[in-house]
Coordinates of C-alpha atoms in Angstrom, one line a residue:
X1 CA -69.4 -59.1 -35.1
X2 CA -66.4 -56.8 -35.0
X3 CA -67.6 -55.4 -31.8
X4 CA -67.7 -58.8 -30.3
X5 CA -64.1 -59.5 -31.5
X6 CA -62.8 -56.3 -29.9
X7 CA -64.5 -57.2 -26.6
X8 CA -63.1 -60.7 -26.7
X9 CA -59.6 -59.3 -27.5
X10 CA -59.8 -56.9 -24.6
X11 CA -60.8 -59.7 -22.2
X12 CA -57.9 -61.8 -23.4
X13 CA -55.5 -58.9 -22.9
X14 CA -56.8 -58.2 -19.4
X15 CA -56.3 -61.9 -18.5
X16 CA -52.7 -61.8 -19.8
X17 CA -51.9 -58.7 -17.7
X18 CA -53.3 -60.3 -14.6
X19 CA -51.1 -63.4 -15.2
X20 CA -47.9 -61.2 -15.8
X21 CA -47.4 -58.4 -13.2
X22 CA -44.3 -57.1 -15.0
X23 CA -46.4 -56.4 -18.1
X24 CA -49.0 -54.7 -16.0
X25 CA -46.4 -52.2 -14.7
X26 CA -45.1 -51.6 -18.1
X27 CA -48.5 -51.0 -19.6
X28 CA -49.4 -48.4 -17.0
X29 CA -45.9 -46.6 -17.2
X30 CA -45.0 -46.5 -20.9
X31 CA -42.6 -43.5 -20.4
X32 CA -40.1 -45.8 -18.6
X33 CA -39.5 -47.6 -21.9
X34 CA -37.7 -44.5 -23.1
X35 CA -34.0 -44.8 -22.7
X36 CA -32.7 -41.9 -20.5
X37 CA -29.1 -40.7 -20.4
X38 CA -27.1 -42.2 -17.7
X39 CA -26.3 -39.8 -14.9
X40 CA -22.6 -39.6 -14.1
X41 CA -21.1 -38.8 -10.7
X42 CA -18.8 -35.8 -11.0
X43 CA -15.6 -36.1 -9.0
X44 CA -14.1 -33.1 -7.2
X45 CA -11.2 -33.0 -9.6
X46 CA -13.6 -32.6 -12.5
X47 CA -15.4 -29.8 -10.7
X48 CA -12.1 -27.9 -10.5
X49 CA -11.5 -28.6 -14.2
X50 CA -14.9 -27.1 -15.0
X51 CA -14.2 -24.0 -12.9
X52 CA -10.9 -23.5 -14.8
X53 CA -12.7 -24.2 -18.1
X54 CA -15.7 -21.8 -18.6
X55 CA -16.9 -23.8 -21.6
X56 CA -17.6 -26.8 -19.4
X57 CA -15.4 -29.1 -21.5
X58 CA -14.0 -32.0 -19.4
X59 CA -10.3 -31.9 -19.1
X60 CA -8.4 -35.2 -18.8
X61 CA -6.3 -35.0 -15.6
X62 CA -4.0 -38.0 -16.1
X63 CA -1.2 -38.8 -13.7
X64 CA 1.4 -37.3 -16.1
X65 CA -0.7 -34.2 -16.9
X66 CA -0.4 -31.0 -14.8
X67 CA -2.9 -28.2 -15.2
X68 CA -1.1 -25.0 -15.9
X69 CA -4.1 -22.9 -14.8
X70 CA -4.0 -24.3 -11.3
X71 CA -0.4 -23.2 -10.8
X72 CA -1.1 -19.7 -12.0
X73 CA -4.1 -19.4 -9.8
X74 CA -2.4 -20.7 -6.6
X75 CA 0.6 -18.4 -6.9
X76 CA -1.3 -15.1 -6.9
X77 CA -3.6 -16.5 -4.1
X78 CA -0.6 -17.3 -2.0
X79 CA 1.1 -14.0 -2.6
X80 CA -2.1 -12.1 -1.8
X81 CA -1.7 -12.9 1.9
X82 CA 1.7 -11.2 2.2
X83 CA 1.4 -8.4 -0.5
X84 CA -0.8 -5.3 -0.7
X85 CA -2.3 -4.3 2.5
X86 CA -2.6 -7.8 4.0
X87 CA -6.3 -7.4 4.6
X88 CA -6.8 -11.1 5.4
X89 CA -4.2 -11.0 8.1
X90 CA -5.8 -8.0 9.7
X91 CA -9.1 -9.8 9.8
X92 CA -7.5 -12.9 11.3
X93 CA -6.0 -10.7 14.1
X94 CA -9.4 -9.4 15.2
X95 CA -9.9 -12.4 17.4
X96 CA -6.4 -12.6 18.7
X97 CA -4.9 -11.0 21.8
X98 CA -4.7 -7.2 21.8
X99 CA -0.9 -7.3 22.2
X100 CA -0.6 -8.9 18.8
X101 CA -3.0 -6.4 17.2
X102 CA -1.0 -3.5 18.7
X103 CA 2.3 -4.8 17.3
X104 CA 0.6 -5.1 13.9
X105 CA -0.6 -1.4 14.2
X106 CA 2.9 -0.3 15.1
X107 CA 4.5 -2.1 12.2
X108 CA 2.0 -0.7 9.8
X109 CA 2.7 2.8 11.2
X110 CA 6.4 2.4 10.5
X111 CA 5.7 1.4 6.9
X112 CA 3.0 4.1 6.3
X113 CA 5.8 6.7 6.0
X114 CA 6.1 5.5 2.4
X115 CA 2.3 4.9 2.0
X116 CA 2.6 1.1 2.7
X117 CA 0.0 -0.6 4.9
X118 CA 1.8 -3.9 5.4
X119 CA 3.3 -5.2 8.6
X120 CA 5.9 -7.4 6.8
X121 CA 7.1 -4.2 5.0
X122 CA 7.2 -2.6 8.5
X123 CA 9.5 -5.4 9.7
X124 CA 11.8 -4.9 6.6
X125 CA 11.9 -1.2 7.2
X126 CA 12.8 -1.8 10.8
X127 CA 15.6 -4.1 9.7
X128 CA 16.8 -1.4 7.4
X129 CA 16.9 1.1 10.2
X130 CA 18.9 -1.3 12.3
X131 CA 21.4 -1.7 9.5
X132 CA 21.7 2.1 9.4
X133 CA 21.8 2.8 13.1
X134 CA 20.1 0.9 16.0
X135 CA 19.7 4.2 17.8
X136 CA 17.6 5.6 15.0
X137 CA 15.5 2.4 14.9
X138 CA 14.9 2.6 18.7
X139 CA 13.8 6.3 18.6
X140 CA 11.5 5.6 15.6
X141 CA 10.0 2.6 17.3
X142 CA 9.4 4.5 20.6
X143 CA 7.8 7.4 18.7
X144 CA 5.4 5.1 16.9
X145 CA 4.4 3.2 20.0
X146 CA 3.8 6.4 22.0
X147 CA 1.8 8.0 19.2
X148 CA -0.4 5.0 18.7
X149 CA -1.1 4.7 22.4
X150 CA -2.0 8.4 22.5
X151 CA -4.4 8.0 19.6
X152 CA -6.1 5.1 21.5
X153 CA -6.4 7.3 24.6
X154 CA -7.9 10.1 22.5
X155 CA -10.4 7.6 21.1
X156 CA -9.4 8.2 17.5
X157 CA -10.9 6.2 14.7
X158 CA -10.0 2.6 15.3
X159 CA -9.6 1.7 11.6
X160 CA -7.2 4.6 11.1
X161 CA -5.2 3.4 14.1
X162 CA -5.2 -0.2 12.8
X163 CA -3.9 1.1 9.5
X164 CA -1.0 2.9 11.1
X165 CA -2.2 6.3 10.2
X166 CA -1.6 7.6 13.7
X167 CA 1.9 6.2 14.0
X168 CA 4.0 7.1 10.9
X169 CA 4.4 10.8 11.7
X170 CA 5.9 10.0 15.1
X171 CA 8.2 7.5 13.4
X172 CA 9.8 10.3 11.5
X173 CA 9.7 12.6 14.6
X174 CA 11.7 10.1 16.7
X175 CA 14.2 9.4 13.9
X176 CA 14.8 13.0 12.9
X177 CA 15.1 14.2 16.5
X178 CA 17.9 11.6 17.0
X179 CA 19.6 12.6 13.7
X180 CA 19.5 16.3 14.5
X181 CA 20.6 15.9 18.1
X182 CA 24.0 17.4 18.8
X183 CA 24.6 14.9 21.7
X184 CA 25.1 12.1 19.2
X185 CA 24.0 8.5 19.6
X186 CA 22.6 6.8 22.7
X187 CA 21.8 10.0 24.6
X188 CA 19.1 8.3 26.6
X189 CA 17.5 11.5 27.9
X190 CA 16.4 12.2 24.4
X191 CA 13.7 9.5 24.7
X192 CA 11.7 11.9 26.9
X193 CA 11.3 14.7 24.4
X194 CA 10.8 12.1 21.7
X195 CA 7.9 10.7 23.6
X196 CA 6.5 14.1 24.3
X197 CA 6.6 15.3 20.7
X198 CA 5.2 12.0 19.5
X199 CA 2.2 12.6 21.6
X200 CA 1.5 15.8 19.6
X201 CA 1.3 13.9 16.3
X202 CA -2.3 12.5 16.8
X203 CA -3.4 16.0 17.8
X204 CA -2.0 17.5 14.6
X205 CA -3.3 14.6 12.5
X206 CA -6.8 14.9 14.0
X207 CA -7.0 18.7 13.7
X208 CA -5.6 18.8 10.1
X209 CA -7.8 15.9 9.1
X210 CA -10.9 17.9 10.2
X211 CA -9.8 20.7 7.9
X212 CA -8.5 18.8 5.0
X213 CA -11.4 16.4 5.1
X214 CA -13.6 19.1 3.5
X215 CA -11.5 18.8 0.3
X216 CA -11.0 15.0 0.8
X217 CA -7.2 15.5 1.1
X218 CA -4.7 13.5 3.2
X219 CA -2.6 15.2 5.9
X220 CA 0.6 13.5 4.6
X221 CA 3.6 14.2 6.9
X222 CA 2.4 17.7 7.9
X223 CA 2.1 16.7 11.6
X224 CA 5.7 15.5 11.5
X225 CA 6.9 18.7 10.0
X226 CA 5.0 20.8 12.5
X227 CA 6.1 18.8 15.5
X228 CA 9.8 18.7 14.5
X229 CA 9.9 22.4 13.6
X230 CA 8.3 23.2 16.9
X231 CA 10.9 21.1 18.8
X232 CA 13.9 22.5 16.9
X233 CA 12.7 26.1 17.3
X234 CA 12.2 25.6 21.0
X235 CA 15.6 24.0 21.7
X236 CA 18.0 25.2 19.0
X237 CA 21.7 24.7 18.7
X238 CA 22.7 26.4 22.0
X239 CA 20.2 24.6 24.3
X240 CA 22.1 23.2 27.3
X241 CA 19.9 20.1 27.7
X242 CA 18.9 19.1 24.1
X243 CA 21.1 21.0 21.6
X244 CA 20.4 20.4 17.9
X245 CA 22.6 20.8 14.9
X246 CA 23.2 24.3 13.5
X247 CA 21.4 25.1 10.2
X248 CA 22.8 28.1 8.2
X249 CA 22.1 29.4 4.8
X250 CA 24.6 29.0 2.0
X251 CA 27.1 31.9 2.2
X252 CA 29.6 31.0 -0.5
X253 CA 29.6 29.6 -4.1
X254 CA 30.0 25.9 -4.0
X255 CA 33.0 24.4 -5.8
X256 CA 31.5 22.1 -8.5
X257 CA 33.9 20.4 -10.9
X258 CA 32.0 18.4 -13.4
X259 CA 35.0 16.2 -14.1
X260 CA 34.7 14.9 -10.6
X261 CA 31.2 13.6 -11.2
X262 CA 31.1 9.8 -10.4
X263 CA 28.7 7.6 -12.2
X264 CA 29.0 5.0 -9.4
X265 CA 28.1 7.5 -6.7
X266 CA 25.2 8.7 -8.8
X267 CA 24.0 5.0 -9.0
X268 CA 24.3 4.6 -5.3
X269 CA 22.4 7.8 -4.7
X270 CA 19.4 6.3 -6.3
X271 CA 18.6 3.9 -3.3
X272 CA 20.1 6.5 -0.9
X273 CA 17.4 9.0 -2.1
X274 CA 14.7 6.5 -1.0
X275 CA 16.6 5.8 2.2
X276 CA 16.6 9.5 3.1
X277 CA 12.9 9.3 3.5
X278 CA 13.8 7.8 6.9
X279 CA 17.0 10.0 7.1
X280 CA 19.3 7.0 6.2
X281 CA 22.3 7.5 3.9
X282 CA 23.3 3.8 3.6
X283 CA 22.6 2.5 0.1
X284 CA 22.0 -1.0 1.5
X285 CA 19.3 0.4 3.8
X286 CA 17.8 2.2 0.8
X287 CA 17.7 -1.1 -1.0
X288 CA 15.9 -2.8 1.9
X289 CA 13.4 0.0 1.9
X290 CA 12.8 -0.5 -1.8
X291 CA 12.3 -4.2 -1.2
X292 CA 9.7 -3.4 1.5
X293 CA 7.8 -1.2 -0.9
X294 CA 8.1 -3.8 -3.6
X295 CA 6.5 -6.4 -1.3
X296 CA 3.4 -4.3 -1.0
X297 CA 3.2 -2.8 -4.5
X298 CA 5.5 -3.0 -7.5
X299 CA 4.0 0.1 -8.9
X300 CA 4.9 2.1 -5.8
X301 CA 8.4 0.7 -5.9
X302 CA 8.7 1.8 -9.5
X303 CA 7.6 5.3 -8.8
X304 CA 9.8 5.6 -5.7
X305 CA 12.8 4.8 -7.9
X306 CA 11.7 7.1 -10.7
X307 CA 11.1 9.9 -8.2
X308 CA 14.6 9.5 -6.7
X309 CA 16.1 9.5 -10.2
X310 CA 14.3 12.7 -11.2
X311 CA 15.5 14.4 -8.0
X312 CA 19.1 13.6 -9.0
X313 CA 18.4 15.0 -12.4
X314 CA 17.0 18.2 -10.9
X315 CA 20.0 18.6 -8.7
X316 CA 22.4 18.2 -11.6
X317 CA 20.4 20.7 -13.7
X318 CA 21.0 23.3 -11.0
X319 CA 24.7 22.4 -10.6
X320 CA 24.1 21.4 -7.0
X321 CA 27.0 20.2 -4.9
X322 CA 27.7 16.6 -5.7
X323 CA 27.9 15.8 -2.0
X324 CA 24.3 16.8 -1.5
X325 CA 23.2 14.6 -4.5
X326 CA 25.2 11.6 -3.4
X327 CA 23.8 12.0 0.1
X328 CA 20.2 11.6 -1.3
X329 CA 19.0 15.1 -0.3
X330 CA 17.6 15.7 -3.7
X331 CA 15.8 12.4 -4.0
X332 CA 13.6 11.7 -0.9
X333 CA 10.9 14.4 -1.4
X334 CA 10.7 13.7 -5.1
X335 CA 10.3 10.0 -4.4
X336 CA 7.4 10.5 -2.0
X337 CA 5.7 12.9 -4.4
X338 CA 6.0 10.5 -7.3
X339 CA 4.5 7.7 -5.3
X340 CA 1.6 9.9 -4.1
X341 CA 0.5 11.0 -7.5
X342 CA 1.6 7.9 -9.5
X343 CA -1.2 5.6 -8.4
X344 CA -1.7 6.2 -4.7
X345 CA -4.0 9.2 -4.5
X346 CA -4.7 9.4 -8.2
X347 CA -5.7 6.3 -10.2
X348 CA -2.8 5.2 -12.4
X349 CA -3.2 6.0 -16.0
X350 CA -0.5 7.2 -18.5
X351 CA -1.8 10.8 -17.9
X352 CA -1.4 10.6 -14.1
X353 CA 2.0 8.8 -14.6
X354 CA 3.2 11.9 -16.5
X355 CA 1.7 14.1 -13.9
X356 CA 3.6 12.2 -11.2
X357 CA 6.9 12.8 -13.1
X358 CA 6.1 16.5 -13.3
X359 CA 5.2 16.6 -9.6
X360 CA 8.5 14.9 -8.7
X361 CA 10.5 17.5 -10.6
X362 CA 8.4 20.3 -9.2
X363 CA 9.0 19.0 -5.7
X364 CA 12.8 18.8 -6.2
X365 CA 13.0 22.4 -7.2
X366 CA 10.6 23.5 -4.5
X367 CA 12.8 21.5 -2.0
X368 CA 16.0 23.5 -2.7
X369 CA 13.9 26.8 -2.5
X370 CA 12.5 25.9 0.9
X371 CA 15.8 24.6 2.2
X372 CA 17.4 28.0 1.5
X373 CA 14.5 29.9 3.0
X374 CA 14.2 27.8 6.1
X375 CA 17.9 27.8 6.7
X376 CA 17.6 31.6 7.4
X377 CA 15.6 30.8 10.5
X378 CA 17.8 27.8 11.4
X379 CA 15.4 25.0 10.4
X380 CA 15.6 22.1 8.0
X381 CA 13.1 21.8 5.2
X382 CA 12.2 18.2 6.1
X383 CA 9.3 17.0 4.0
X384 CA 7.6 20.4 3.7
X385 CA 8.3 20.5 -0.1
X386 CA 6.7 17.1 -0.6
X387 CA 3.6 18.0 1.3
X388 CA 3.0 21.4 -0.3
X389 CA 3.8 20.3 -3.9
X390 CA 1.7 17.1 -3.7
X391 CA -1.3 18.9 -2.1
X392 CA -1.1 21.5 -4.9
X393 CA -1.2 18.7 -7.6
X394 CA -4.1 17.0 -5.8
X395 CA -6.1 20.2 -5.8
X396 CA -5.7 20.4 -9.6
X397 CA -9.0 20.6 -11.5
X398 CA -9.4 19.2 -14.9
X399 CA -12.0 18.0 -17.4
X400 CA -9.9 15.0 -18.4
X401 CA -11.6 11.9 -17.0
X402 CA -8.3 10.0 -17.1
X403 CA -6.9 12.1 -14.3
X404 CA -9.0 10.7 -11.5
X405 CA -8.4 11.6 -7.9
X406 CA -9.2 8.7 -5.6
X407 CA -11.8 9.2 -2.8
X408 CA -9.7 9.2 0.4
X409 CA -11.9 6.4 1.9
X410 CA -11.1 4.1 -1.0
X411 CA -7.3 4.6 -1.1
X412 CA -5.5 1.3 -0.6
X413 CA -2.5 0.7 -2.9
X414 CA -2.0 1.5 -6.6
X415 CA -3.0 -1.8 -8.1
X416 CA -6.2 -2.0 -6.1
X417 CA -6.9 1.7 -6.7
X418 CA -6.7 1.2 -10.5
X419 CA -9.2 -1.7 -10.3
X420 CA -11.6 0.6 -8.4
X421 CA -11.1 3.3 -11.0
X422 CA -11.8 1.0 -13.9
X423 CA -14.9 -0.4 -12.2
X424 CA -16.2 3.2 -11.5
X425 CA -15.5 4.1 -15.1
X426 CA -17.4 1.0 -16.4
X427 CA -20.4 1.8 -14.2
X428 CA -20.4 5.4 -15.4
X429 CA -20.3 4.2 -19.1
X430 CA -23.2 1.8 -18.5
X431 CA -25.3 4.3 -16.6
X432 CA -28.3 5.5 -18.6
X433 CA -27.7 9.1 -17.5

């Protein structure tokens, strides 16, 4: 009896389903009766909010509400295109006419004198040279152009040429040959020896790079020192065509009166010391150079200033003539040394910062020693003290992991170098070995 009732009930139910198609669909798809969450279309503004908010919490972007994170992110992104080494600009130039690329290489070469790989900094430095003396700017520019072309003809490494590494030594050669010329400004025949000596810079750079590469060391401004010393030794003060200034050792005790020391002049000598890297004694020019360095790297600008200050302190400690200190002769080598050790070729830590200060002082004292020695043979010391002192510090061996010498192929600018160092240190800490 019950069986017959169940059969009768099933037949009635089947008849009802056939009469109601909607009920048939519902019977066969019972899962659709479950209420599912409504999918919401995410607008682009909300995607940005999620990226700014790692927790994934939706942020209300009303008309009167401004996201503070967006402004902070956009500003560094915009500055990245004009600061540092301007890598994005270099990539953009690869598909542009070769003339534009060559101008970029030359400008980077002008700025590489102070370890800056930035064409905008090169423009600022060129402006500073024009403020000092257009004749010096012309000779420096001609030297950079000729040296870069020579490196291209010699098929040197294209990335090194693009970074200005085959131009900066010739920049100094051209400027210093004009400074030391006894003929004065706008002696147009001087452009011929400037071009000739600039051609030797890629030769010196390539040869020294082959030797120093075994120890992963940079050549610094050694090619400039060699080329200029060779030129001044070959011509000298009494040459009828290209006479140079006379260099003589100190033969009398300088008259130093401490009451005549001027605080204002000492303050001016701070930017002048940086300006003397390019043989410029105008404080405004030195200020422009500091701005050019600051554009690329604030850390480099800081160490350039500290190095110049330590050079002044070293000069005062030896009772040097105030005129030499005011003229920036005690600051430029120390400034370069402080930049090189303080984050450029060593990753910046507080240990390497102290090492940079020590190197700056050491360079200043070595500078006066070499100036007295080289004056005996009638030559200026140029940047020999900086090169020798900094190479000595880079060859320092230590078990302190916080004194980290950067691999030469990874050197960019101090901020980026420190990031590389921290990442390498993190990988080493996570390594199972």
